[in-house]
Tab-separated table of C-alpha atoms and ligand atoms in Angstrom:
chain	number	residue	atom	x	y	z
A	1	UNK	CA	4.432	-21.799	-12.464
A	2	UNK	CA	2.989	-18.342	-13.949
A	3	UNK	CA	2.059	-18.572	-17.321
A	4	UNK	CA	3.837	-15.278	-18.429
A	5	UNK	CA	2.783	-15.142	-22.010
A	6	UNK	CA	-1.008	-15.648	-21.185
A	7	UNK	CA	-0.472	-13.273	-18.133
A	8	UNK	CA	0.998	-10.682	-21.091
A	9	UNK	CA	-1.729	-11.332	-23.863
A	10	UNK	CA	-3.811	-10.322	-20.759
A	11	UNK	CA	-2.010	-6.797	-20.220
A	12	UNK	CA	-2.528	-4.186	-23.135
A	13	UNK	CA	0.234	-1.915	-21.672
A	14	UNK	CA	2.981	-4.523	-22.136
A	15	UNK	CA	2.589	-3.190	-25.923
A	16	UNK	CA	3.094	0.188	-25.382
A	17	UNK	CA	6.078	0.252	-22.719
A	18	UNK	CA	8.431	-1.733	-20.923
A	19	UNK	CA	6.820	-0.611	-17.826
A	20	UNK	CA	8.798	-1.751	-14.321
A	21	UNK	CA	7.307	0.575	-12.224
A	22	UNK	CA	4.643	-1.511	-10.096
A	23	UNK	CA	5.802	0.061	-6.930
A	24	UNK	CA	4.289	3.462	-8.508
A	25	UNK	CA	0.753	2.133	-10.472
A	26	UNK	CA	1.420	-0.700	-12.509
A	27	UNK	CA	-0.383	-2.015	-15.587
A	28	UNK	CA	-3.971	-2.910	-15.267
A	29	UNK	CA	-4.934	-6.708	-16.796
A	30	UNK	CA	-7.580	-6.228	-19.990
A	31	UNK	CA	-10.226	-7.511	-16.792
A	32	UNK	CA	-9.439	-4.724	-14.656
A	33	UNK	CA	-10.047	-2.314	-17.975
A	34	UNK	CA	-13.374	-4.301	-18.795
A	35	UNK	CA	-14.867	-4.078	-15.610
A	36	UNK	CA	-14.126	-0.414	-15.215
A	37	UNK	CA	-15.519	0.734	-18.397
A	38	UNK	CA	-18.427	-1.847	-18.446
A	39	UNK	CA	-19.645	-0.514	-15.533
A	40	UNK	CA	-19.499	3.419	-16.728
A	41	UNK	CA	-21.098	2.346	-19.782
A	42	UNK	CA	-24.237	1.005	-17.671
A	43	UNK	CA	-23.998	4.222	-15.777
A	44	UNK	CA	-24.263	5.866	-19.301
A	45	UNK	CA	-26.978	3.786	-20.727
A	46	UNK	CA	-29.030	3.661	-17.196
A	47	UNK	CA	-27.999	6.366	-14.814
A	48	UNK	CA	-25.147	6.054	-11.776
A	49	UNK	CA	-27.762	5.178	-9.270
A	50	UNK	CA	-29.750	2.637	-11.360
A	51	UNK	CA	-26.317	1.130	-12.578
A	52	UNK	CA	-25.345	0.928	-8.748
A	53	UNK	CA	-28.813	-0.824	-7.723
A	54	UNK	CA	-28.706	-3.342	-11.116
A	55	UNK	CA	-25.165	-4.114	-10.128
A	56	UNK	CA	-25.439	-4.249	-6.151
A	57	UNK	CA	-24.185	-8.126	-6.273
A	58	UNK	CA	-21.394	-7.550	-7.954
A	59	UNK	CA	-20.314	-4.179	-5.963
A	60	UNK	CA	-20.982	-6.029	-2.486
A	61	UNK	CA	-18.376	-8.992	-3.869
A	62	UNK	CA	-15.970	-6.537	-4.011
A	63	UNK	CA	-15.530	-6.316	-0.231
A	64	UNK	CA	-15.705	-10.353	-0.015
A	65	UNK	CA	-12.804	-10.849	-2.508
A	66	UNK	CA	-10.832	-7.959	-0.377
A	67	UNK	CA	-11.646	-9.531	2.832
A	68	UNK	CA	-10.328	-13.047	1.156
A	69	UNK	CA	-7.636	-11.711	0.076
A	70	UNK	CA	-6.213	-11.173	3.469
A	71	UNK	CA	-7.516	-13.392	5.586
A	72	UNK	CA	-10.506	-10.386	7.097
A	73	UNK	CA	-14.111	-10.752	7.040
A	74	UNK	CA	-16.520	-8.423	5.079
A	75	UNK	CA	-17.267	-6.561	7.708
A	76	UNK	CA	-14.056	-5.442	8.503
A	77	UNK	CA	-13.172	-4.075	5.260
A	78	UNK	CA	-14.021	-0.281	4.143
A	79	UNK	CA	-13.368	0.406	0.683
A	80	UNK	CA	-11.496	4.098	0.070
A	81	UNK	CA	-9.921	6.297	-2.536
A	82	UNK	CA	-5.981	5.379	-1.576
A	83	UNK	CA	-4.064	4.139	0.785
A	84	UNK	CA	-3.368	7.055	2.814
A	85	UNK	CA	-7.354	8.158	3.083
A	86	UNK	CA	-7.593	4.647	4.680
A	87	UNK	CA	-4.803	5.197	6.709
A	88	UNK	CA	-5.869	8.485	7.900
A	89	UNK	CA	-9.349	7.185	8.916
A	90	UNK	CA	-7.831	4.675	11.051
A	91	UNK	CA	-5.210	7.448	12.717
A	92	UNK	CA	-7.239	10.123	13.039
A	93	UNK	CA	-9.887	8.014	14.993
A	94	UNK	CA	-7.660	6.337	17.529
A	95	UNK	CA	-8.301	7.711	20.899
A	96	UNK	CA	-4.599	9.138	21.873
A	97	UNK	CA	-4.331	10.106	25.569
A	98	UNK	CA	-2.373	13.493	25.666
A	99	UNK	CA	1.217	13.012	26.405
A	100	UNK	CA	0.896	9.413	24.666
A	101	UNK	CA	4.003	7.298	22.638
A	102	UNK	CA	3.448	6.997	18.987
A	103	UNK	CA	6.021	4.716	17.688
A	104	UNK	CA	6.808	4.162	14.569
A	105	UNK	CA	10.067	3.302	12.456
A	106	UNK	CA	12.579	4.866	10.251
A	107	UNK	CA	10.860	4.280	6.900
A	108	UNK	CA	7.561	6.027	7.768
A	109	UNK	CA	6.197	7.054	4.940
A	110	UNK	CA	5.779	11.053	4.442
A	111	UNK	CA	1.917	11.187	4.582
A	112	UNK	CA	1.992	9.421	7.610
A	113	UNK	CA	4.616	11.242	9.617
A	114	UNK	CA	2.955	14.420	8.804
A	115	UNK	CA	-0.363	12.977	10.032
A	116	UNK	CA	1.990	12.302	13.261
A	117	UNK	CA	3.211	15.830	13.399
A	118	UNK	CA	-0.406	17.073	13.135
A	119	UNK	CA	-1.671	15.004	16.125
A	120	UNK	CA	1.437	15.665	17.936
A	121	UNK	CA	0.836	19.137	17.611
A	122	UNK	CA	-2.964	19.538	18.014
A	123	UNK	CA	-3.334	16.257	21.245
A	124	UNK	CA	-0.358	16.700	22.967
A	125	UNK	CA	1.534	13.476	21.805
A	126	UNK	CA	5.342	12.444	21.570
A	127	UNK	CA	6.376	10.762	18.314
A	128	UNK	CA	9.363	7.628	19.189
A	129	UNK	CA	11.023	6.378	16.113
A	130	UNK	CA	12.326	2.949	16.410
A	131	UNK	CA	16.129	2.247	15.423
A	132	UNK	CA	16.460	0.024	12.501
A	133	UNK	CA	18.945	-3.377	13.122
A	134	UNK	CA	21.887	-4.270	11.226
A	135	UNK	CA	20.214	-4.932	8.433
A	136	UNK	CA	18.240	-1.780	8.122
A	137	UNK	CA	15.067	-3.637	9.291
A	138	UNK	CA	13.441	-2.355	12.762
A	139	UNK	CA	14.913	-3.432	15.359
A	140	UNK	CA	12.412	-5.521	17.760
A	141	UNK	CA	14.464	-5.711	20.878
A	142	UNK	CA	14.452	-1.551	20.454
A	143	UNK	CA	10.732	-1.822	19.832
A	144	UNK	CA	10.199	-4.174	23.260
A	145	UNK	CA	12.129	-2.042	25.029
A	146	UNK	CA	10.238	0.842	23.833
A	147	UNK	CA	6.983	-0.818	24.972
A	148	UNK	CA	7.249	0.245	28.688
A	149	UNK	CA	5.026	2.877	28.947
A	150	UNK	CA	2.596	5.332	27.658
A	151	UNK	CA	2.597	3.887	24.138
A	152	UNK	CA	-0.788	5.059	22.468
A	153	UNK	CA	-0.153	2.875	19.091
A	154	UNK	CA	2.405	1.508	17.074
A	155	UNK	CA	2.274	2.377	13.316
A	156	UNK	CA	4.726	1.406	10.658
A	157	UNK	CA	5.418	0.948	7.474
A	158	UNK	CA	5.679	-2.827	6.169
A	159	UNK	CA	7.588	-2.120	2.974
A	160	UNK	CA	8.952	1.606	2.287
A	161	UNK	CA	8.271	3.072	-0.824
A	162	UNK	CA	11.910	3.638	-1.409
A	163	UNK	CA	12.980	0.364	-1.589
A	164	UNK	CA	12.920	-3.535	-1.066
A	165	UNK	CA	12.872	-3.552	3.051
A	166	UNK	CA	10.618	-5.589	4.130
A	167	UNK	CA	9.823	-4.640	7.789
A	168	UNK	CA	9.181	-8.026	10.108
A	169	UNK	CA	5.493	-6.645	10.592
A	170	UNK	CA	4.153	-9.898	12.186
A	171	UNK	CA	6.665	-9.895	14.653
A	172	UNK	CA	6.180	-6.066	15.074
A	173	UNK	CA	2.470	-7.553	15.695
A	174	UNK	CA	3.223	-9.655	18.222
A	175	UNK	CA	5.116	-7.228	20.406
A	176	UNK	CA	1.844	-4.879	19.853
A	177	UNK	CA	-0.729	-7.181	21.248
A	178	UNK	CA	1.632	-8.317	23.989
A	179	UNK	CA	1.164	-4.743	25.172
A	180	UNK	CA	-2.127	-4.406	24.538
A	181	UNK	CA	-1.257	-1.805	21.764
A	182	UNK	CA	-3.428	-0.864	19.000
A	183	UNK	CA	-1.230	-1.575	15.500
A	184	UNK	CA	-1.879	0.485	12.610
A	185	UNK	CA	-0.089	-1.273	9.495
A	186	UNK	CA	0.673	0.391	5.994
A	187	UNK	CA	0.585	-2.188	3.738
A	188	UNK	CA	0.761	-0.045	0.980
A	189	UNK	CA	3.711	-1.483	-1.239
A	190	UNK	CA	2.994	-4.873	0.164
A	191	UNK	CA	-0.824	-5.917	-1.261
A	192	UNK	CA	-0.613	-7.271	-4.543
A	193	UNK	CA	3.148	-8.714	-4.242
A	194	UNK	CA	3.242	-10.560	-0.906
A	195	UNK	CA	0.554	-12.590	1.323
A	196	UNK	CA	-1.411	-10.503	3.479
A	197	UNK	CA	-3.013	-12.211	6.230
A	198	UNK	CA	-4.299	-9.966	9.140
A	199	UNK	CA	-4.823	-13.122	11.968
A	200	UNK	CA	-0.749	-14.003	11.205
A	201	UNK	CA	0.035	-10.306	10.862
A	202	UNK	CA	-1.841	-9.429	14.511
A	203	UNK	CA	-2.962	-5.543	13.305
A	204	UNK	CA	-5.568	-4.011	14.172
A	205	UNK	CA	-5.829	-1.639	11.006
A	206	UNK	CA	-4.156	-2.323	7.906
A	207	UNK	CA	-4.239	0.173	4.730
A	208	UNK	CA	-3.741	-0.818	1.316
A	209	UNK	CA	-3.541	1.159	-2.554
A	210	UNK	CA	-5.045	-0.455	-5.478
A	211	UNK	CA	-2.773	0.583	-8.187
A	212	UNK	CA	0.521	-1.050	-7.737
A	213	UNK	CA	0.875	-4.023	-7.030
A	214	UNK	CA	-2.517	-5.064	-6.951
A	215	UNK	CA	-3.076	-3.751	-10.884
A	216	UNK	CA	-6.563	-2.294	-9.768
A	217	UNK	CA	-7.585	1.073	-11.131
A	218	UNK	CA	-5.976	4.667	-9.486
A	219	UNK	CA	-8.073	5.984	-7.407
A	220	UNK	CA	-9.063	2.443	-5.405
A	221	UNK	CA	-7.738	1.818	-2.060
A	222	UNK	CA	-8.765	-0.042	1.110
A	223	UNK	CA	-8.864	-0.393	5.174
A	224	UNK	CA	-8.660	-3.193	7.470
A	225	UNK	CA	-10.578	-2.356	10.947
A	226	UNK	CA	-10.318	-5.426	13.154
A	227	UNK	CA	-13.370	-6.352	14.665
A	228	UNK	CA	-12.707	-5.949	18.042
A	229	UNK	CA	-12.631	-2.284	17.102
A	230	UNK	CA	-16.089	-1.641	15.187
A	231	UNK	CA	-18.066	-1.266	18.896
A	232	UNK	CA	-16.722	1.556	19.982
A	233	UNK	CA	-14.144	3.195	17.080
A	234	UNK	CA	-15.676	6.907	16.358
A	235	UNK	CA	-14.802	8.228	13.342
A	236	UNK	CA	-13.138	11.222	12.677
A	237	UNK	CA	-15.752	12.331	10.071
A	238	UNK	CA	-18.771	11.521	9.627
A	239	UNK	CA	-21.460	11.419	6.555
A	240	UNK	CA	-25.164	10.084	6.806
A	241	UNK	CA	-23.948	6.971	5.134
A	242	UNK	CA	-21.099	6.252	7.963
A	243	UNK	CA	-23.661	6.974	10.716
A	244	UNK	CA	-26.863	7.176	9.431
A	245	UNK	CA	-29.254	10.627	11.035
A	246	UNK	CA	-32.117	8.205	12.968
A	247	UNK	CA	-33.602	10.867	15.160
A	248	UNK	CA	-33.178	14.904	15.025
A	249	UNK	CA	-30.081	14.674	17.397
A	250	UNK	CA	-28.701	11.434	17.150
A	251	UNK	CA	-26.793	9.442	14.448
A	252	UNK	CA	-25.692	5.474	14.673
A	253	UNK	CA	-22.677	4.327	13.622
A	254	UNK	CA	-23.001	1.290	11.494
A	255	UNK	CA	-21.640	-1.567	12.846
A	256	UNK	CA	-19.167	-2.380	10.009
A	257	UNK	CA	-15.998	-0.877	8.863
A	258	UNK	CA	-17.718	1.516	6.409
A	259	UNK	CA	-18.771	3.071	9.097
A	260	UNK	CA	-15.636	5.043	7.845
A	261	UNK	CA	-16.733	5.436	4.210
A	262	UNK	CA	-19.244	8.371	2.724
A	263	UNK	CA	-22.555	8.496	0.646
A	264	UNK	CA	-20.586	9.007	-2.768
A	265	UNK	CA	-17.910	6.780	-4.415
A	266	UNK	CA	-16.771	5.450	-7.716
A	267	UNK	CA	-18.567	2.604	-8.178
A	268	UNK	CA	-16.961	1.789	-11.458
A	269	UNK	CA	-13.198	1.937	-10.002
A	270	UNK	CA	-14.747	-0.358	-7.360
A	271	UNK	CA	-15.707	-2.915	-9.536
A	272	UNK	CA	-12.286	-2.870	-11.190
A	273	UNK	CA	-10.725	-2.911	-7.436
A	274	UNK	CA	-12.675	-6.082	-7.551
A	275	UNK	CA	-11.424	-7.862	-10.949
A	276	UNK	CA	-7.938	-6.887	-10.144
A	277	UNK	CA	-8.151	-9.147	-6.368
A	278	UNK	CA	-10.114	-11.631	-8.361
A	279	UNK	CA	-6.949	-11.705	-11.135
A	280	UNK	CA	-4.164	-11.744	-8.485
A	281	UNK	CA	-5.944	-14.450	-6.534
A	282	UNK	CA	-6.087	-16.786	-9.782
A	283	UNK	CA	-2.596	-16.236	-10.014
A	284	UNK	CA	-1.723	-17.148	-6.773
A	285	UNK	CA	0.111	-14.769	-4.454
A	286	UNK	CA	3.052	-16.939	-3.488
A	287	UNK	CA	3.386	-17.483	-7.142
A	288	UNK	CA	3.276	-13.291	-7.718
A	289	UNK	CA	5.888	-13.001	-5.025
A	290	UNK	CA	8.294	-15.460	-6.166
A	291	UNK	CA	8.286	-14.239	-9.413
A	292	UNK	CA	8.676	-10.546	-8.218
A	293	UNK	CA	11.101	-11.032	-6.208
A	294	UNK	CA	12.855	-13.195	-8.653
A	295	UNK	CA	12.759	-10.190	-11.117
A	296	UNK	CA	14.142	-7.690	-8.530
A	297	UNK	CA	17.041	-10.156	-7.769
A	298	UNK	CA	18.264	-10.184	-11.353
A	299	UNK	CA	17.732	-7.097	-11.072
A	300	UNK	CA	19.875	-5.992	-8.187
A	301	UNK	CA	22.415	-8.532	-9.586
A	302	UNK	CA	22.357	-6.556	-12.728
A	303	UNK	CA	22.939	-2.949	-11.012
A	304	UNK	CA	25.605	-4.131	-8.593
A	305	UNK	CA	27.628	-4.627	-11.888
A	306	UNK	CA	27.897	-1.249	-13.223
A	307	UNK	CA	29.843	0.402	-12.293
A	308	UNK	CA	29.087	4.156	-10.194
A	309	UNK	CA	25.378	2.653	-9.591
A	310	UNK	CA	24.905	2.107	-5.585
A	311	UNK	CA	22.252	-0.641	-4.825
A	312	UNK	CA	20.159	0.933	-1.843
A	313	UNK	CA	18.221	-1.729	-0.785
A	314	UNK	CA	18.559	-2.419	3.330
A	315	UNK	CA	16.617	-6.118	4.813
A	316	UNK	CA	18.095	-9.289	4.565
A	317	UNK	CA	15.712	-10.450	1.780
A	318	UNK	CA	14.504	-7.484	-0.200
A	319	UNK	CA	11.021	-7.906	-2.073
A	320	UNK	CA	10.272	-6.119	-5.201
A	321	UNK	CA	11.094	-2.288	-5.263
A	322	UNK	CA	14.787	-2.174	-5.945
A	323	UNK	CA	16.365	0.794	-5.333
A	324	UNK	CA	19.899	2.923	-6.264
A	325	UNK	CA	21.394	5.973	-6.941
A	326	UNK	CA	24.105	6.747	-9.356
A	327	UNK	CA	26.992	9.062	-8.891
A	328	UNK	CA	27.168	12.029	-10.260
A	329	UNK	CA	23.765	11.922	-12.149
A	330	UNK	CA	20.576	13.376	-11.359
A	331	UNK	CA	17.390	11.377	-10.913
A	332	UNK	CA	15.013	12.745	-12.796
A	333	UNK	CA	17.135	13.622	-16.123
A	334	UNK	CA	17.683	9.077	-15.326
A	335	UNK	CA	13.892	8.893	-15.319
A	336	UNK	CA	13.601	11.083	-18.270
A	337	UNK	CA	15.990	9.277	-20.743
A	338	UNK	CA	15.175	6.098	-19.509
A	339	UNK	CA	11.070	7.002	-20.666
A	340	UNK	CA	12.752	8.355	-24.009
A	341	UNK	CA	14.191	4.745	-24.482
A	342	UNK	CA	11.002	3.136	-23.689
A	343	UNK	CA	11.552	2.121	-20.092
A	344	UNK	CA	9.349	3.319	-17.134
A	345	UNK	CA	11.108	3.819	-14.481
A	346	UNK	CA	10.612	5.625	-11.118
A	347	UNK	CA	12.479	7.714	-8.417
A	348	UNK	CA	11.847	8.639	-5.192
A	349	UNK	CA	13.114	11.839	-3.303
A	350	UNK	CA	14.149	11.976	0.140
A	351	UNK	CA	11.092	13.528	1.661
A	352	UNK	CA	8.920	10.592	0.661
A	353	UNK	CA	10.809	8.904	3.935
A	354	UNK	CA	12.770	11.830	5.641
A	355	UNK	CA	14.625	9.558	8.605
A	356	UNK	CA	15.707	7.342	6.637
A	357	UNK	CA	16.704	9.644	3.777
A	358	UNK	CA	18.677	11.912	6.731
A	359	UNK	CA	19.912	8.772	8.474
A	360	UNK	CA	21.420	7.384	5.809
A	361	UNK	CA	22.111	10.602	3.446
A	362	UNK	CA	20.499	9.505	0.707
A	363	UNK	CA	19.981	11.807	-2.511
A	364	UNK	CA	16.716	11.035	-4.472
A	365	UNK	CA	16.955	7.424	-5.423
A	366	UNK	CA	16.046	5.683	-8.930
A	367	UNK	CA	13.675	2.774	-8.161
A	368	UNK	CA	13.161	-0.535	-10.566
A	369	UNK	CA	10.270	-2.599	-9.665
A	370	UNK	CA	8.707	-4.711	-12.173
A	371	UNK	CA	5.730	-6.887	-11.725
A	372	UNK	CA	5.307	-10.823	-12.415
A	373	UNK	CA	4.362	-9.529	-16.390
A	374	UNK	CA	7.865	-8.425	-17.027
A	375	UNK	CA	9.946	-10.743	-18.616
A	376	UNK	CA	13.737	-11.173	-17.623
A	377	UNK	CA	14.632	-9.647	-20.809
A	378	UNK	CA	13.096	-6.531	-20.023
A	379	UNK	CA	15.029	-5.991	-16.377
A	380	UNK	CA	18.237	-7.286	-18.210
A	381	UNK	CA	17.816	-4.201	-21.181
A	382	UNK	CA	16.478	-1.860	-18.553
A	383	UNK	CA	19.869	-2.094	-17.009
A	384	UNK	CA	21.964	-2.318	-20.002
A	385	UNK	CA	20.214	0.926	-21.509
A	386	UNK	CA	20.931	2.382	-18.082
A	387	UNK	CA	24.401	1.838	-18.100
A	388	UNK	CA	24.598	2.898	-21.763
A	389	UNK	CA	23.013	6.286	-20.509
A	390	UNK	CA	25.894	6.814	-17.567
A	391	UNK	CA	28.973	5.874	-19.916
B	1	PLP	C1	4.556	3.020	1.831
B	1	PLP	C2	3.452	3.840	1.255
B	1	PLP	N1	2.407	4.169	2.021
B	1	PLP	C3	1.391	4.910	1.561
B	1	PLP	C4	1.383	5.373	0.274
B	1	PLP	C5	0.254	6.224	-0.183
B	1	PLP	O1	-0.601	5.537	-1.041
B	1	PLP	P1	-1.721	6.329	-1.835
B	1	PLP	O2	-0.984	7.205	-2.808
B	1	PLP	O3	-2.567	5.283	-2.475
B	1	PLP	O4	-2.468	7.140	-0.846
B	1	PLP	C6	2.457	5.065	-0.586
B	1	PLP	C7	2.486	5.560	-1.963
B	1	PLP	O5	3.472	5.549	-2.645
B	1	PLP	C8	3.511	4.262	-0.073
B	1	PLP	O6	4.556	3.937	-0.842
C-alpha cells in the first residue's frame, strides 16, 4: 500500500495547489528539488566542469537507474532534453527506403506526425494510419494486415496525450518483430505511471519525458536504442561527443546510445532525472499505477454524473489522463476558473492529435489526471467545483 501522507510530506507543491495535472508536468518530490539545486550549488561553489568531474558517479547512475527502470541496459539508454528530441533522434536516423510504409495509429501525437510529414515530403515515403477497434484502441488485425509490404517502421503512440487509451503496445510489438519491422514507441504519458519493460514490450526505440509522470525536473527526457541497433544506427546529427573527430577526416561513432547525445547538457536536471526514477522505483510502479488509475476511475465516475460533461476516454481500461468536454463551455475559460479555485487542471486542443480529434470531432478537451499524491478528496472537489462552475 502507498503511504500517501509520507508520499505528501515529501511533495512541497501539495501546499500550494491541488495540482491533478501529471499528464502535463507534475509535482516534483522535495528529492527531485534537492538533487537539482545541490548540484547547481556545486557548480556555483566549484565551476560546471569541476562539479561534473567531482560528481561523475553519481551522473553515470543516472543512466543505470533509467535502464532499470525499464528493463534496458546502460548502454542502450541516451539521456535528452524531452521526449520528442529523443523521439526525433530515433526517427530521423532510421534508414527509410523511398516509397516506404510508415504506420502509425490514430492518436499520433502532433510532433510526431509532423516529423512524418517532413520525411514524407523530403524521402519519398507514404504515411498508413492504422484504424482504431471498437474500443478506440488500434486495431491489430488492421495492423497485420497492414504488414504485407513495404513497411519501413511502425511508430505509435502508447498512451495519447488526450486521454486514458492505452494502446496494446506489446502486442503492437509482436506484430513488428514478426515482420522484421523496426518499432519506434512513444512512451511519453506512459513512464512514471505504468511498467515499462522494453524485452515484454519488443521495441526497438522507446522515448520517454521526465516531467509527468515520472516527477523529474522539465527539461529531462530519455531514449531507448535497442542494442541490436547501436552497430550500424547513424545519427542524424552529429557532435564530437556522439562521434568523437579521431583522424582529420574521420569520426567514430561511440558504441552506446549516446552516440545520439551532444558535448553540452544540464547536468543538474540530470541528476534530478535520476532522484525522481530512484523515488518512483521505491514506490513501486504497480503500486503508482494502481493508485493512478484508481484516482482516474473515481474520477471518471465523478464526471459521468454531471450532467452536460462528456467523458472522452476510448480503451477498455483507461489509465490515468481522463479526459471530457463540456457543452456549451469553452476550455480554456474551464482551465482558467478552475486555477482561480485552486485546482490545476489541463486541456488539450485538437491539433495535439489531429486524426483522432477529426475522426471523432472532438473540440479541445479538459483533461484530469492526478498522480498517486492526490488524495480522493481532491478528485471528488475538483469535480464538485467543476460542476459548481457549469450550473
Ligand atoms: C504522447 C506524447 N508524446 C510526446 C510528447 C512530447 O513530450 P515532450 O514535451 O517532453 O517533448 C507529449 C507531450 O505532451 C505527449 O503527450
Amino acid at each position: 500500500m502507498i503511504d500517501v501522507d509520507k508520499i505528501r510530506a515529501d511533495t512541497p507543491g501539495v501546499e500550494h495547489s491541488m495540482h491533478l495535472l501529471a499528464c502535463g508536468s507534475a509535482l516534483m518530490p522535495q528529492s527531485v528539488v534537492d538533487a537539482v539545486t545541490a548540484y547547481t550549488l556545486l557548480e556555483a561553489q566549484i565551476g560546471g566542469y569541476e562539479a561534473q568531474a567531482k560528481q561523475s558517479d553519481l551522473l553515470d547512475k543516472v543512466y543505470r537507474s533509467v535502464a532499470a527502470h525499464i528493463g534496458a541496459s546502460p548502454r542502450e539508454i541516451a539521456l535528452m532534453e524531452n521526449a520528442t528530441v529523443a523521439w526525433c533522434h530515433a526517427f530521423y536516423a532510421l534508414p527509410l527506403k523511398p516509397g516506404s510504409r510508415i504506420l502509425t495509429c490514430e492518436a499520433e501525437y502532433a510532433a510526431n506526425y509532423v516529423a512524418f510529414l517532413q520525411r514524407a515530403k523530403r524521402d519519398d515515403l507514404q504515411i498508413d494510419i492504422i484504424p482504431s477497434d471498437e474500443s478506440g484502441a488500434l486495431d491489430l488485425a488492421a495492423l497485420e494486415s497492414a504488414m504485407e509490404e513495404d513497411v519501413g517502421v511502425v511508430a505509435i503512440t502508447w498512451i495519447p496525450t488526450n486521454g486514458g487509451l492505452v494502446n496494446p503496445a506489446a502486442e503492437v510489438g509482436r506484430i513488428a518483430k514478426a515482420h522484421g519491422v523496426p518499432y519506434l514507441l512513444d512512451a511519453c504519458q506512459a513512464a512514471g505511471q505504468m511498467r515499462i519493460d522494453v524485452e515484454e514490450l519488443g521495441c526497438d526505440f522507446l522515448s520517454a519525458t521526465g516531467r509527468k509522470y515520472l516527477r523529474g525536473p522539465r527539461g529531462t527526457g530519455f531514449l531507448y536504442v535497442k542494442d541490436k541497433w547501436l552497430d550500424t544506427l547513424e545519427p542524424a546529427m552529429i557532435d564530437h561527443f556522439g562521434a568523437p573527430w579521431v583522424a582529420r577526416d574521420r569520426y567514430e561513432l561511440r558504441d552506446d546510445a549516446r552516440r545520439f547525445e551532444t558535448w553540452e547538457n544540464s547536468y543538474a536536471l540530470r541528476a534530478g532525472l535520476g532522484a525522481a526514477i530512484d523515488y518512483a522505483d521505491q514506490i513501486g510502479i504497480d503500486q503508482i499505477q494502481d493508485r493512478v488509475t484508481l484516482l482516474a476511475d473515481e474520477a471518471r465516475r465523478a464526471l459521468s454524473e454531471v450532467s452536460s460533461v462528456e467523458v472522452q476516454d476510448l480503451g477498455q481500461a483507461p489509465c490515468g489522463i481522463v479526459s471530457f468536454s463540456i457543452d456549451g463551455h469553452d476550455a480554456g475559460l474551464i482551465v482558467k476558473k478552475m486555477a482561480e479555485a485552486g485546482y490545476a487542471i489541463g486541456a488539450s486542443s485538437p491539433s495535439s492529435t489531429r486524426i483522432d480529434a477529426e475522426r471523432r470531432n472532438l473540440p479541445t478537451l479538459l483533461r484530469i489526471a492526478p498522480h498517486y499524491y492526490n488524495t480522493e478528496s481532491e478528485v471528488r472537489g475538483a469535480i464538485e467545483r467543476l460542476a459548481s462552475l457549469i450550473r
